[in-house]
Structure formats: C-alpha cells, structure tokens
Amino acid sequence: MSKLIIRGGNDLTGSVKINGAKNSAVAVIAAAILCRGTTILENVPQISDVKILLNIMKKLGIAIEWVEKDAVSITADDDIDSSAIYQEVSSLRASNLLLGSLLGRTGKAAVALPGGCDLGERPMDLHIKGFTQLGAVCGTVESRYIQAEAQNGLKGAVIYLDFPSVGATENIMMAAAVAEGQTVIENVAKEPEIVDLANFLNGAGAKVRGAGTDIIRVEGVKELKGRRHSIIPDRIEAGTFMSVAAVTGSRLRLENVISAHLKPVIAKMRETGTEIRCAGSNMYVTGPKRLKAVSIQTLAHPGFPTDMQPQMMAMATLAKGTSVIVENIFEKRMKAAAELTKMGADIAIDGKTAIVKGVERLHGATVRAHDLRAGAALVAAALAAEGETVIENLNIIDRGYWQIAEKLTDIGGDVRRIDE
Ligand code: UD1
C-alpha cells in the first residue's frame, strides 16, 4: 500500500493546473462505446479510475490508445463483447456506466455490480427502472451482476427519477440516445458532468436537449459517430486545491477552472473569509489568517456538492467557532471525521450531522484515507498541521487525483510519496 508523508506548515504559493473532470471523463469514455469510428478525448486525467475503466473496455474488444499524456483514442467495432462480470469491474463505481452504453450499442449488457468508495448503500434501482421503461428486460443476477437485454430494441419512454441520480441520468441518457423515438427523463441530475456528456453525445450525432435543467428530452437516432471532445475541468479537484489554500492561509492560482461550476463552493468558502477572485479560466484563492466557522448541507447540484464535504470539514476543524455539516446524499460519508480527530480535531457525529468545533492547531498523525474525498480532506489538513502526517491507503486518492504529490511539491508543500 502506498502512502503520502506530509510535513505541514509550509507557505504554499504558485499555480496549479486543474485536470479534466474524473466524473465527466468516466461517463464520456463509456459513451464512446456508442460511437462508430474513433473517438478522441482530450483533457483526460490519468487517474486510476480512468485507467481501470479503459482496461475493462480493452477486455471487451475496444481499441484504446493514449495518443498524448492526457488524450486517449477509443474505437469500438461492431463485434465488441457486452459482458463484463469479473472482479476488476466491481472495483469501480463508474463501471455501471457501461450498462447504458453497451445496451445502446449491442442491445444487451451484463456488468458486475459496481463498487468504488464505500459511502454506504449505493443502489442501482433507478438505473434498472429506466432501462426497463426503455424496453429492456433487466435485473440483478445472483447478487453479482446486472443484466439488461432489449430483444426488440430500445423504445423511447417517459421516465421519472425518484432522486436526481447522476449515474442513472447518464446511463438512461446514453441508452435513450440510440432508442427508437422520444425519451423524456424527468427530475434528472443537473451536474456540469451531465451537460458535458450531453454535449459529447450531441457532437456525435445525438439529439439531447435540456441537460443542466430538470428535464432532458432525447430524440433517438440510429447511430452515433466518433468525434473529438475535450473533457471539462474537474470542479472537485479545483475545490480541493481551494480548500488547501484556505486552510493553510496561502495564495494559490488555479488554472483551467470553470468558476460557474463552483458557485456553491465559492459562496461557502467566501463565508469562511477566504478571498476568491475569478479571471477567465484562472481563479486566485487566498486563505485568511484564521478561517471562520461555516455551516453547510450537501445537496444535488446546484446545491453544495457531497464530493467537497470532507474538504470543508478539514477547513472547519481549524476555523474560529463551531461549524455544522449535514450530509444528505450518502449515508456513510463522515469517515474523514475519525481520522481528523487523530490530528487533534474536535468533531462530534450525530447521524448525518457533524458538529465541528474549531481548534487552534492540528498536529501530525498516522491516518487512513477511507475514501477518495476523505483522503483529499486529510491532505488539506496535513498541509496545515504541525509536524508530520502519514496518510495511508494513498491508492484511493490516486483514483481521483492525478500527480497529487508533484502538484503539492510544486507549490511548496513538503510532500513525499512512498510506494510499497
Ligand atoms: C456520482 C459521482 C460521485 C458523487 C455523486 C453525487 C460519478 C462517477 N460519481 O456518483 O462522485 O459523489 O454522483 O453527486 O459521477 N441512488 C439510488 N438509486 C440509484 C442510484 C442512486 O437510491 O439507482 C441514490 C444513492 O444511493 C445516493 C444518491 O442517489 O444516495 C446519489 O447517487 P448518484 O447521484 O447516483 O451518485 P453516483 O452516480 O454513484
């Protein structure tokens, strides 16, 4: 297991280039399966979630080639396999997005039940409901994999999502893109990554309207054609570096940022006393001498993103006053709390609420990254703490952050990576 060793307290300064969005990349990569010919995706981060997904697709018979450090070419011929039911598939949450694309391209799909970060119950019922309404026979087999088959082809339908699930919206949108007739998906997720996927699909010949609003309308087309597409910047990586600047009282310039995607994060960070200035695709973030306490609750976009909740918790540990953090999206997403407590934080958890009483300083400790964003929170806290912090289970951070140690070292962090 790899680990990150961070000696806190350094003044950080300089620029960080934000990579393409993990959550957008995995969806668009899966959607490339729907396209005839070659798709070239730019601004793709070489994080392990992306590499694992590409590897699974290679095993399905899809040609994958990195054409540049951050650009990948994907060619899915007609004779691709539609079954991915082995262990590697379930190590990744995003593998569930293969269901919609394989179903759309081949009329059937079998994909191992997805894993990924353990954030509590992560059911697939909305995905299954959507595929079923599009005319597929769909269900979970032996609690191991989901199988879907549309023997008579996919047919447009009106689908209402009980919750605006990101994955279900993406999966249904992909299948509907090549279904016969019109599909209307109501109460959909509105995240920027949904819009990026819709833009990709439309560039490939799909007719998807309304992405970014509550209702998406899809006029099915016969086929999609591979194209070139650039993945949007990662708003969560940007938010993580914003939290790093904020908690260490540093000034950082973030490049390749779409500030409109970060509105709820910017608003809450400003409440903490962090100065944020946006200029084109650059963002300048300056942390105050001492942060102010702030209360947040996570919600579906455009509410405060659950993927930034642990990093805000790290900030709250050092803020003046008491912060209240409510996690509404995932039931087990407070795992950073116990680790931050080992560093001297004062956090009480009551169900989905964390009460964080700010302390004046954190100290180094040996802590564990239990999930991706909890790991990111520990990195931010460690940079602000006194002494040395060892963050174990670095592999989980590698799932979503490309070259994190290098990026932090470049801005003056005392950060070492140990790969064992
Ligand atoms: C995506 C993101 C993840 C982010 C999350 C919420 C990717 C690859 N991952 O995950 O980083 O934290 O959105 O913004 O894009 N739910 C159901 N039934 C379903 C599907 C979901 O009840 O069929 C529930 C989940 O249990 C959860 C909530 O809906 O409570 C949100 O999940 P969802 O939006 O689907 O998250 P993911 O797509 O898995």
Tab-separated table of C-alpha atoms in Angstrom, residues 5 8 89 115 126 136 153 187 295 311 342 356 372-373:
chain	number	residue	atom	x	y	z
A	5	ILE	CA	4.032	11.750	4.055
A	8	GLY	CA	2.742	20.669	7.473
A	89	VAL	CA	-15.322	-4.266	-12.855
A	115	GLY	CA	-18.071	-0.961	-6.089
A	126	LEU	CA	-33.152	3.909	-10.666
A	136	ALA	CA	-35.074	-3.811	-21.731
A	153	GLY	CA	-34.732	-2.787	-29.454
A	187	ASN	CA	-36.176	15.021	-12.235
A	295	SER	CA	-22.435	25.568	8.139
A	311	GLN	CA	-12.561	19.043	2.465
A	342	LYS	CA	-6.476	11.738	15.458
A	356	VAL	CA	-17.076	20.648	14.279
A	372	LEU	CA	-11.335	9.367	-2.157
A	373	ARG	CA	-12.587	12.715	-0.857
